[in-house]
Coordinates of C-alpha atoms in Angstrom, one line a residue:
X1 CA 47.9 14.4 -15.7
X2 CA 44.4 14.4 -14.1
X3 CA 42.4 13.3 -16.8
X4 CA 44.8 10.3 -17.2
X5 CA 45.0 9.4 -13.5
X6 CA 40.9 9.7 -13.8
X7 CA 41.1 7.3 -16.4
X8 CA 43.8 4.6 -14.4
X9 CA 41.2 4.7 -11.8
X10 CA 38.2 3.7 -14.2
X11 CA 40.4 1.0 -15.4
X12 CA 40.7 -0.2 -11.9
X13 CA 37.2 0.0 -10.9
X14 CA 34.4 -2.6 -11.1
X15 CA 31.2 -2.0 -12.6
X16 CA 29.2 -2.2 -9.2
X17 CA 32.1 0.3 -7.5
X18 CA 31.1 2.7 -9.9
X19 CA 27.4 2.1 -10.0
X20 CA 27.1 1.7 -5.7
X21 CA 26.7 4.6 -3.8
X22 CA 30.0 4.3 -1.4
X23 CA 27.2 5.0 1.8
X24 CA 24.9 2.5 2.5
X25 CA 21.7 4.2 3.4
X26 CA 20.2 1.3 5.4
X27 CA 22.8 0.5 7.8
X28 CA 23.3 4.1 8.1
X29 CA 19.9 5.0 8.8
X30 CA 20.2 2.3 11.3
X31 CA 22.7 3.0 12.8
X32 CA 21.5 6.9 13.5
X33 CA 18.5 5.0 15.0
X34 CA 20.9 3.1 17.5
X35 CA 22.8 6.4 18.3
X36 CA 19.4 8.5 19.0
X37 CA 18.3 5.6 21.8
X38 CA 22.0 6.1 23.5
X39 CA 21.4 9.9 22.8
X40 CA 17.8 10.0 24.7
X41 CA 18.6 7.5 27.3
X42 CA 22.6 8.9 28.4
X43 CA 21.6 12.8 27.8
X44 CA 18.4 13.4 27.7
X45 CA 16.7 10.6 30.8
X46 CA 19.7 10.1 32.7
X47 CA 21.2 13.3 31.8
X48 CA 18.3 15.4 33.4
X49 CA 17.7 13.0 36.5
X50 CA 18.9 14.6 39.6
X51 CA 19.4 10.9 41.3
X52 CA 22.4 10.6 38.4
X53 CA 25.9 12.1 38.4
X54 CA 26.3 15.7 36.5
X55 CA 29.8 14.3 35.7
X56 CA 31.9 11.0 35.6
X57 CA 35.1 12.5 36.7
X58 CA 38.8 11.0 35.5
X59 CA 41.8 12.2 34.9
X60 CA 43.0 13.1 31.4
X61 CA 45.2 10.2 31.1
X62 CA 42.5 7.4 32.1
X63 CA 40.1 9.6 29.6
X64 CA 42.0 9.3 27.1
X65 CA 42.8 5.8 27.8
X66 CA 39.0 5.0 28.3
X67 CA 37.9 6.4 25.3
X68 CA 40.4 5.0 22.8
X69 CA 40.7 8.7 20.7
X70 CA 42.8 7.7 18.3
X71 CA 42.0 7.4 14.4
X72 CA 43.2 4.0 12.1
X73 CA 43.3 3.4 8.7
X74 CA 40.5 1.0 8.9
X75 CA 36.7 1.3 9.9
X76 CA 34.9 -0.3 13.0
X77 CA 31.7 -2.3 13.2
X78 CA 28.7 -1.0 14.3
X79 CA 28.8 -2.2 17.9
X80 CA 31.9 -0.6 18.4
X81 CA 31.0 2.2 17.3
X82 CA 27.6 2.6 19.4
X83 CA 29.5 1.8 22.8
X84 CA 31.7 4.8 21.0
X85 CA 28.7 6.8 21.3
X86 CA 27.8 5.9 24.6
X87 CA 30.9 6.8 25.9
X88 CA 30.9 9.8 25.0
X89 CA 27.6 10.3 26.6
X90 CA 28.5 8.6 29.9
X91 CA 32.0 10.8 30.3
X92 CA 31.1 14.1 28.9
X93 CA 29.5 16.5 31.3
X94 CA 25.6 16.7 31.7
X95 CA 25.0 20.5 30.5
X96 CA 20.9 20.0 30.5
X97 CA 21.1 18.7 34.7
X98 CA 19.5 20.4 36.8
X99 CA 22.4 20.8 39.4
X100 CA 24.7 22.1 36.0
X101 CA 25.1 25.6 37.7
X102 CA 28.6 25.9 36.1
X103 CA 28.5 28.4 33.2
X104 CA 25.5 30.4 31.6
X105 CA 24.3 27.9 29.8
X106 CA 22.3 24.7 30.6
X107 CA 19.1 22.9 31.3
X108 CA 17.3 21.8 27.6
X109 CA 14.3 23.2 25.7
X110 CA 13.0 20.0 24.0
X111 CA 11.1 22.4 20.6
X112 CA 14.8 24.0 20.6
X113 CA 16.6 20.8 20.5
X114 CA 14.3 19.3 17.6
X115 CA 15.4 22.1 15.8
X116 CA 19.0 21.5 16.7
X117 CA 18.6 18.1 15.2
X118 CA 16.4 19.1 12.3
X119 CA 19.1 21.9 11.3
X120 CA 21.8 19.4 11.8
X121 CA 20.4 16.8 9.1
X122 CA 19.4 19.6 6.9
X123 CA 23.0 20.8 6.9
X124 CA 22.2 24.0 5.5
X125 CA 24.6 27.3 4.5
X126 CA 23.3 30.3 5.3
X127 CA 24.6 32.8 3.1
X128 CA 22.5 32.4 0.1
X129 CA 18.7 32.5 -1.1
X130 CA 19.0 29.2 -3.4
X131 CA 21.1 27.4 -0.5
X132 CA 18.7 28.2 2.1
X133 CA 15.3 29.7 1.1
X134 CA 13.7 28.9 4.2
X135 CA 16.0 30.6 6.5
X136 CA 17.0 33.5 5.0
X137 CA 13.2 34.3 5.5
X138 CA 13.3 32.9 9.0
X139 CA 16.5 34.6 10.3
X140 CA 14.9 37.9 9.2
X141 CA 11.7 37.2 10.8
X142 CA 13.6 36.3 14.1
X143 CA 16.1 39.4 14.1
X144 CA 13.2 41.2 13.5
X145 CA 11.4 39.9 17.0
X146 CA 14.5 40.6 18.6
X147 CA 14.6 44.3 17.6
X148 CA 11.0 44.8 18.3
X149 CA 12.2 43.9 22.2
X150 CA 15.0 46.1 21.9
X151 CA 12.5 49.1 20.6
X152 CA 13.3 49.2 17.1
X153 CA 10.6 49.3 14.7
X154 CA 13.9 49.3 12.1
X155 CA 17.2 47.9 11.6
X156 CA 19.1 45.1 10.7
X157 CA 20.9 42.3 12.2
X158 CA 22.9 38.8 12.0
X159 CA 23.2 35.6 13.7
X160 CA 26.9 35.3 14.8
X161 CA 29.3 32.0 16.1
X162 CA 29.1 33.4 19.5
X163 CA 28.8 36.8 21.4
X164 CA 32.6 37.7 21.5
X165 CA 31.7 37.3 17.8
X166 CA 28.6 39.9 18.1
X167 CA 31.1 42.4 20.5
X168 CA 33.8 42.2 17.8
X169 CA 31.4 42.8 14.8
X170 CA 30.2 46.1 17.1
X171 CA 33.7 46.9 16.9
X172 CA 34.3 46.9 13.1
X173 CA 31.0 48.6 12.2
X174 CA 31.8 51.2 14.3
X175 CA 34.9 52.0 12.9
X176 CA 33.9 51.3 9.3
X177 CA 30.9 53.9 9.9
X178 CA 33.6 56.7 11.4
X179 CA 36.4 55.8 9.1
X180 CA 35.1 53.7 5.5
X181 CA 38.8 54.1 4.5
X182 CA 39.8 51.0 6.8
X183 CA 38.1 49.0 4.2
X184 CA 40.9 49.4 1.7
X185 CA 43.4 51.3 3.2
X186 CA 43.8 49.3 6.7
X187 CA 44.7 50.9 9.9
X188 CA 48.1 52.5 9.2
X189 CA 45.7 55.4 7.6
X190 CA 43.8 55.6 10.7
X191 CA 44.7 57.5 13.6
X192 CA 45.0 56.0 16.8
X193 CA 41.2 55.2 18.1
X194 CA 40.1 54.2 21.7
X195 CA 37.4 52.2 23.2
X196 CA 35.4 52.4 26.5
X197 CA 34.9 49.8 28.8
X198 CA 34.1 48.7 32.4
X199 CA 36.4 46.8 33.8
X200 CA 33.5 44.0 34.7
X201 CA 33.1 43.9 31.0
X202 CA 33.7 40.1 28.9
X203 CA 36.6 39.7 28.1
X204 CA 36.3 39.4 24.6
X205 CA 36.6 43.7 24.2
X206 CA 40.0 43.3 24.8
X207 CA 40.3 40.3 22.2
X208 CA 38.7 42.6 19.7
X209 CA 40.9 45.0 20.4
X210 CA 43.7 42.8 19.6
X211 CA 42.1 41.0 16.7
X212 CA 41.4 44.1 14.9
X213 CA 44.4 45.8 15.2
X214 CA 43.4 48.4 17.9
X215 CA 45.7 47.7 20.5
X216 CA 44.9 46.7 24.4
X217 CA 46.5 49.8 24.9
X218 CA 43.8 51.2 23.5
X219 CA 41.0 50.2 25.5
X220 CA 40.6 52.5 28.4
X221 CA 38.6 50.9 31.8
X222 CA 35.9 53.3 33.3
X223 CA 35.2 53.4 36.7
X224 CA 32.4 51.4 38.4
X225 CA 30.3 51.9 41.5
X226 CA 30.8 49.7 44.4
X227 CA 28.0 47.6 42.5
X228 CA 30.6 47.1 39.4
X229 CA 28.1 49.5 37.0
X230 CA 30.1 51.8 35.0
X231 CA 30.4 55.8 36.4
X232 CA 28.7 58.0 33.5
X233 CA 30.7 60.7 34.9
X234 CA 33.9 59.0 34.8
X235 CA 33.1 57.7 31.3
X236 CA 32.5 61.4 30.1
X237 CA 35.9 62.7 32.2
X238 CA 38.0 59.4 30.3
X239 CA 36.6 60.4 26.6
X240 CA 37.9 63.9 26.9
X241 CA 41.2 63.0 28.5
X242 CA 41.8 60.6 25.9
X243 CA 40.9 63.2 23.3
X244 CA 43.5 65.9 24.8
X245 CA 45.8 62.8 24.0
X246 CA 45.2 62.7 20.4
X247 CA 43.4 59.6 20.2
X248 CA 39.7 59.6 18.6
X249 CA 37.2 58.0 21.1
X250 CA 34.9 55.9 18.4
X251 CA 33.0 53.3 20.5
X252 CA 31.7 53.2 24.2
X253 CA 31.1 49.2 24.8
X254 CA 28.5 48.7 28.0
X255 CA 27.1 45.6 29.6
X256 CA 23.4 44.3 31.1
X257 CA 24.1 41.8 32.4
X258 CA 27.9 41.3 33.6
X259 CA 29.5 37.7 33.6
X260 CA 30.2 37.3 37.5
X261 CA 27.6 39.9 38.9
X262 CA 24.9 40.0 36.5
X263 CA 25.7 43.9 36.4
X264 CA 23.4 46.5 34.7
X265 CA 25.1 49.7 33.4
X266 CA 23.0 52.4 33.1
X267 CA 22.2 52.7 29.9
X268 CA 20.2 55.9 29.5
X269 CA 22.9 58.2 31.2
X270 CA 25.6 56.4 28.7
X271 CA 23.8 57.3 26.1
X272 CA 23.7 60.6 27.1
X273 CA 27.3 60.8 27.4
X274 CA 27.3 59.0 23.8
X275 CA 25.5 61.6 21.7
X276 CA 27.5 64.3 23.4
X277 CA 30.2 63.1 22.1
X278 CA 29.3 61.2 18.9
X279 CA 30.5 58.0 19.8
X280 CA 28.8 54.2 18.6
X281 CA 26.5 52.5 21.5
X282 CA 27.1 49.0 21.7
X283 CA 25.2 47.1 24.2
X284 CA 26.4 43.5 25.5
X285 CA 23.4 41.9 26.6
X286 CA 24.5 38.5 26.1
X287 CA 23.6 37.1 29.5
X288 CA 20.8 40.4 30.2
X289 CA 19.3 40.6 26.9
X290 CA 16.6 38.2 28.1
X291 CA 15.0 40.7 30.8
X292 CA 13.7 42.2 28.1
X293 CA 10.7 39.9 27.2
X294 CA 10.1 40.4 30.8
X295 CA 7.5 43.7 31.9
X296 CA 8.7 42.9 35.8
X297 CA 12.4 43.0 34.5
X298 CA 13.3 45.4 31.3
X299 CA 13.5 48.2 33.3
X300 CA 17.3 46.8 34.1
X301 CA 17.8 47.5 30.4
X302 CA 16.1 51.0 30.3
X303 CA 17.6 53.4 27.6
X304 CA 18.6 50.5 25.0
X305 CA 16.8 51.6 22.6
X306 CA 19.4 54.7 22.4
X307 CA 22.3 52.0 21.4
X308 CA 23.6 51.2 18.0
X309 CA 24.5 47.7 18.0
X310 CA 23.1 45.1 20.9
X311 CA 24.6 41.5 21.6
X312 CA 22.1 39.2 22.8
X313 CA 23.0 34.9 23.4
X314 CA 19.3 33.3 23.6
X315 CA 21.3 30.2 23.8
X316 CA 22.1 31.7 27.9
X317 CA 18.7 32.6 29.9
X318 CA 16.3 31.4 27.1
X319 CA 17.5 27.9 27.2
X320 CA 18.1 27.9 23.0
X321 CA 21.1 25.7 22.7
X322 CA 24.2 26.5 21.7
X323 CA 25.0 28.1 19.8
X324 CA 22.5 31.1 19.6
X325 CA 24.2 34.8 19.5
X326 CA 22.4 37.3 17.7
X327 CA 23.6 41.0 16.9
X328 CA 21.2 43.6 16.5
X329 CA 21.4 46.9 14.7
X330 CA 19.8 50.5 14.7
X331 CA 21.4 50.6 11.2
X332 CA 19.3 51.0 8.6
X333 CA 21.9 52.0 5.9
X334 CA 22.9 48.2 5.5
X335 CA 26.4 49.1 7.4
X336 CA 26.9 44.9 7.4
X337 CA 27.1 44.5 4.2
X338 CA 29.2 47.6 3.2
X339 CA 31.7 47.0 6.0
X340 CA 31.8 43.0 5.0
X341 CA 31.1 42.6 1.7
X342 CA 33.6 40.9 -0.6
X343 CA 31.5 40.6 -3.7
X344 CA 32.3 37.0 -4.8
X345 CA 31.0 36.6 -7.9
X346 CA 30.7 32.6 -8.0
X347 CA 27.6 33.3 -4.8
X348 CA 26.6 36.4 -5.3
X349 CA 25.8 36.8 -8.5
X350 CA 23.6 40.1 -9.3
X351 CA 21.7 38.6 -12.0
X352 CA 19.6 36.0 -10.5
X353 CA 16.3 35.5 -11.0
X354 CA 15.1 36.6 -7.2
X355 CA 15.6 39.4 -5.8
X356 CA 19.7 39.3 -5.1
X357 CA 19.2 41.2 -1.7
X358 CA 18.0 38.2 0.0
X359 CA 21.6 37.0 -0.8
X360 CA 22.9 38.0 2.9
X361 CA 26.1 35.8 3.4
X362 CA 28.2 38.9 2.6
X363 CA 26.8 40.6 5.6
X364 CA 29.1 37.9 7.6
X365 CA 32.9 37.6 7.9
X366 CA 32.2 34.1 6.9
X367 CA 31.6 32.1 4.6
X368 CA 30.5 28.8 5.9
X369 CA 27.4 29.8 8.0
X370 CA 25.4 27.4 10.5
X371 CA 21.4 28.0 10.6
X372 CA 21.2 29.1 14.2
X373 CA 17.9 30.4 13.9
X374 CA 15.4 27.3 13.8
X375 CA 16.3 26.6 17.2
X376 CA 15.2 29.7 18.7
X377 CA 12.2 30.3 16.2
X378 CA 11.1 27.0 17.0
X379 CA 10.8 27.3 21.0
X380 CA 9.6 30.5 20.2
X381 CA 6.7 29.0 18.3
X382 CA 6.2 26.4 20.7
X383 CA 5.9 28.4 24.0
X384 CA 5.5 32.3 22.8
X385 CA 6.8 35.5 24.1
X386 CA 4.0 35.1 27.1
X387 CA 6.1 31.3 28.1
X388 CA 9.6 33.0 27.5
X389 CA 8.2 35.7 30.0
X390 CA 7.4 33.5 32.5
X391 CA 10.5 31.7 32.0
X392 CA 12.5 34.9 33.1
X393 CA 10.1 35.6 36.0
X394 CA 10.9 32.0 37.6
X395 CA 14.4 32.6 37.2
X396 CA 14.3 35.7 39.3
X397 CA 12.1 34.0 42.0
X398 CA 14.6 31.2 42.3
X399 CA 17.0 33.6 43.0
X400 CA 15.7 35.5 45.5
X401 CA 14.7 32.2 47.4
X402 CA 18.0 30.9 47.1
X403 CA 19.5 34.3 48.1
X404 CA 16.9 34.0 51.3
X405 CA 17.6 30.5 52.3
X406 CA 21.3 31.5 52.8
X407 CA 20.6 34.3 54.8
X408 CA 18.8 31.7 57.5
X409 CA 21.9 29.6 56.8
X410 CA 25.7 30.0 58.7
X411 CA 28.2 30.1 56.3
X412 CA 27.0 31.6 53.6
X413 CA 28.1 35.4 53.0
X414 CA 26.6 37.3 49.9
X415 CA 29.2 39.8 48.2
X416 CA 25.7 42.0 47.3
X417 CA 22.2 41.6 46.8
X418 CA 21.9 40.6 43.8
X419 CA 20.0 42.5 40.6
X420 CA 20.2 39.7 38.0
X421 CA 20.0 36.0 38.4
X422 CA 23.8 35.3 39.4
X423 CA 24.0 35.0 42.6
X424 CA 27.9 35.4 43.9
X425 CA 28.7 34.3 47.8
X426 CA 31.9 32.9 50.0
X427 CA 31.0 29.5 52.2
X428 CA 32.9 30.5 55.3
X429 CA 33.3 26.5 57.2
X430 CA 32.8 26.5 60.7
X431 CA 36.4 26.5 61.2
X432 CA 36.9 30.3 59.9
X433 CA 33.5 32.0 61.6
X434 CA 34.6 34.3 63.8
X435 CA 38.0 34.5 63.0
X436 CA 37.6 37.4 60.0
X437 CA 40.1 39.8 61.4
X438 CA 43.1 37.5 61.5
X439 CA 46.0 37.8 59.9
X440 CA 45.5 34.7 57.1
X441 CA 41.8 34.6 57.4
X442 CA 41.8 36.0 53.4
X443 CA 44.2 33.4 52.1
X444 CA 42.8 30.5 53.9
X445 CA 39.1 31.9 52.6
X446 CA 40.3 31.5 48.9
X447 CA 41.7 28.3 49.2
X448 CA 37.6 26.9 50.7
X449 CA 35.9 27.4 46.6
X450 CA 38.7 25.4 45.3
X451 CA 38.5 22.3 47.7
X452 CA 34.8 22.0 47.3
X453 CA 34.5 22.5 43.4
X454 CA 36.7 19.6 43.4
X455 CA 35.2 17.5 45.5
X456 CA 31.8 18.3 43.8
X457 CA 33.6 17.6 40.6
X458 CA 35.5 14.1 41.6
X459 CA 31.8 13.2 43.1
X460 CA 29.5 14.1 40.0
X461 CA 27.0 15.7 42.4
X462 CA 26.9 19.0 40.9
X463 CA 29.0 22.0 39.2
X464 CA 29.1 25.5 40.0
X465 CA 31.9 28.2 39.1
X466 CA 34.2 30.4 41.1
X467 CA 36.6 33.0 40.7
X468 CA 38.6 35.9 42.1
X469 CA 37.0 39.4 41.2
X470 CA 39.6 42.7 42.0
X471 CA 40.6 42.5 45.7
X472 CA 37.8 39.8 46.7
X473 CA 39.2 36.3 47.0
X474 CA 37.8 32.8 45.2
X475 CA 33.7 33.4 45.6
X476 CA 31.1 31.1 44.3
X477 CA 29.1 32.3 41.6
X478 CA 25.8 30.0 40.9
X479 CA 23.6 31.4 37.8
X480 CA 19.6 29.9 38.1
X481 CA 18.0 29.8 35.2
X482 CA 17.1 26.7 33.6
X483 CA 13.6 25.6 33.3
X484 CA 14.2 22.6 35.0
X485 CA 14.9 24.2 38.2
X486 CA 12.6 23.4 40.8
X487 CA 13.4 25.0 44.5
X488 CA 14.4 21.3 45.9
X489 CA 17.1 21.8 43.1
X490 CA 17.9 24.9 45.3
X491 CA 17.8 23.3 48.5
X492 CA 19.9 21.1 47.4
X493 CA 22.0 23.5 45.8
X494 CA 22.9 24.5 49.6
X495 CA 23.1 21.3 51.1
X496 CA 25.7 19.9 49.2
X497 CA 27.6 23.3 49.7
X498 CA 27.4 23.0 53.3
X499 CA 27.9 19.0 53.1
X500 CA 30.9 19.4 50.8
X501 CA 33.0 22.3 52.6
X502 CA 32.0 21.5 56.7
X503 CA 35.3 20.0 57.6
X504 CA 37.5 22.1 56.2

């Protein structure tokens, strides 16, 4: 039937149709032209100016409305199409601002973003040597730079879609390196295993737990200090009660660098506690991982080099872009591969005429793989390890002076001193001071975050998270690292925190 409906359309088809290209190069290169003087004037001028807006808040159903989302059966000109492109610009949410304080992400790295673009429009797959001869080499070179940090002269490593991704490919290598069986055999031949956790740590251990077939049940929360870094002696006391349980303890999972806190476990004492007992080190260092280009800072991350597996997002404190997750391994047996591999002969063919170990897309879960390399490699290049240092320095110093200005300031209450970069406080208005020991001073204290993320929200003038951590109520949690930040930006930062939540 195919050959004959092949032919129906021939039939149909004019001579130019089949000789045209059905993309005309011109007006396309055109319009990309158009789109890239939205893009640098909305994002990149406006977008970084702290006299615009961070966001144009509305409501879903205006948004919606606004931006017309819906897809037809026909094509629009080019004029509708570029005000199409500056909408999106004007109502999405300025991530490279300066007053973006919201997540662990932000500000821009202009060498990063040119690589961003460049990988874009080379739309490369990373998973084989013919595909992608430039960075296969580059990827290596970069993982390698990344391990040298960590203290590894050896190893081996990937670039993953994400850090949960990284955490959860900790979690299969681990259990492929205790039990290879799982490969074929799947986890009813498996006994039941645990995994070790602070309670502070991303969420995304329990995910993996889930995903893989481990069970939530399964993951057992250590104690933490009044700081929220995991108890060595409580992890050691956990490991052998689960054991007198008759589950097999495989993987300890520690943080540098905790989401809300900015938390440092301590590492060499884990280790300790690892090698006692045999069990896989995995580090996440997604948000920490960056101290360690720093000599002032790596200290926070002493005793790394003792892990298996690290989790490290440049896209976070280095500024890289997203996305940007690397995971880094001691392994030198090449554990990825064996624990991934799938052997498809139509890629991986073991006849080719190079060397088929530079072939490394069956190292990956995927197939489909985005160059996230270049983008890092690229602003490495540009600024070296001595400008990602300093980088990391000013982002301490803003911290401290921001955590300094609010103790001269009413209001402002620190949960701790901070050891990281995230700095985590309650604004109490005027019209709670004093009043800490009444009965509904608590619930009327978790309702202040709320109202003024709102209002900041509904007015454009800046974003910053808060949450709810154990038995504390709704606390502000403001991240500074973006090399944009100036200390007006922190100034600010405390005005409009003070401007926004006075009345209530």
């Amino acid at each position: 039937c195919a050959p004959l409906s092949f032919l129906k359309i021939m039939e149909q088809a004019s001579l130019r149709d089949l000789n045209e290209p059905l993309i005309d190069h011109a007006e396309g290169q055109f319009f990309l032209n158009e789109a890239f003087k939205i893009i640098m004037e909305e994002v990149l001028s406006n977008g970084t100016d702290v006299k615009q807006k961070v966001c144009e808040w509305k409501e879903p159903e205006e948004l919606a409305l606004l931006l017309d989302l819906g897809v037809r059966e026909t094509g629009e000109p080019r004029d509708k199409l570029l005000q199409r492109v500056r909408d999106v610009a004007k109502y999405s949410v300025k991530t490279s601002h300066p007053h973006f304080f919201n997540q662990q992400y932000g500000g821009v790295d202009y060498h990063s973003l040119a690589g961003r673009f460049l990988t874009e429009a080379l739309n490369t797959n990373l998973f084989t040597y013919e595909a992608a001869p430039v960075f296969v080499l580059m990827e290596n070179e970069v993982l390698r730079g990344l391990r040298q940090l960590v203290g590894w002269t050896e190893g081996d490593g990937i670039f993953c879609p994400g850090g949960s991704t990284s955490n959860m490919y900790a979690m299969n290598l681990a259990r492929y390196q205790r039990f290879p069986e799982v490969k074929s055999q799947g986890v009813w031949a498996l006994p039941r295993l645990s995994i070790f956790t602070s309670p502070e740590s991303h969420y995304s251990v329990k995910k993996g737990a889930a995903f893989l077939g481990i069970g939530l049940d399964n993951v057992i929360f250590v104690k933490v200090d009044d700081r929220g870094r995991l108890i060595p002696e409580d992890l050691d006391e956990k490991i052998e009660l689960s054991k007198s349980q008759g589950a097999v303890p495989f993987l300890v999972s520690c943080m540098s660098g905790t989401t809300v806190q900015g938390v440092f476990d301590p590492l060499d004492h884990i280790a300790d506690i690892c090698d006692k007992h045999k069990l896989w080190m995995h580090v996440d260092a997604c948000w920490g991982g960056s101290v360690l280009f720093s000599k002032k800072h790596r200290h926070l991350m002493k005793g790394v080099d003792r892990a298996n597996s690290v989790a490290w997002n440049p896209h976070k404190m280095l500024v890289a872009g997203l996305q940007c997750s690397a995971l880094l391994l001691k392994d030198t047996t090449n554990l990825l591969k064996q624990c991934h591999s799938a052997n498809a002969t139509y890629l991986f063919q073991q006849d080719k005429f190079y060397d088929v170990n530079l072939d490394i897309g069956d190292k990956s879960v995927q197939c489909s793989r985005k160059v996230d390399c270049l983008k890092l490699w690229l602003m490495w290049k540009a600024v070296g390890s001595m400008g990602l240092e300093e980088r990391v320095d000013k982002a301490f110093i803003h911290a401290r002076y921001l955590v300094e200005q609010m103790k001269k300031r009413e209001g402002f209450q620190l949960l701790s001193m901070p050891e990281f970069v995230n700095v985590c406080f309650w604004f109490i208005p005027p019209s709670l001071r004093g009043k800490e020991g009444t009965e509904d001073y608590q619930e009327k204290l978790a309702k202040v975050a709320p109202v003024i993320k709102e209002r900041m929200m509904k007015q454009g003038t800046m974003m910053v998270g808060y949450q709810p951590l154990g038995n504390k109520v709704n606390f502000f949690r403001v991240t500074v690292f973006s090399p944009l930040l100036s200390q007006k930006d922190m100034d600010f930062f405390l005005d409009e925190i003070e401007r926004l939540g006075k009345d209530l």
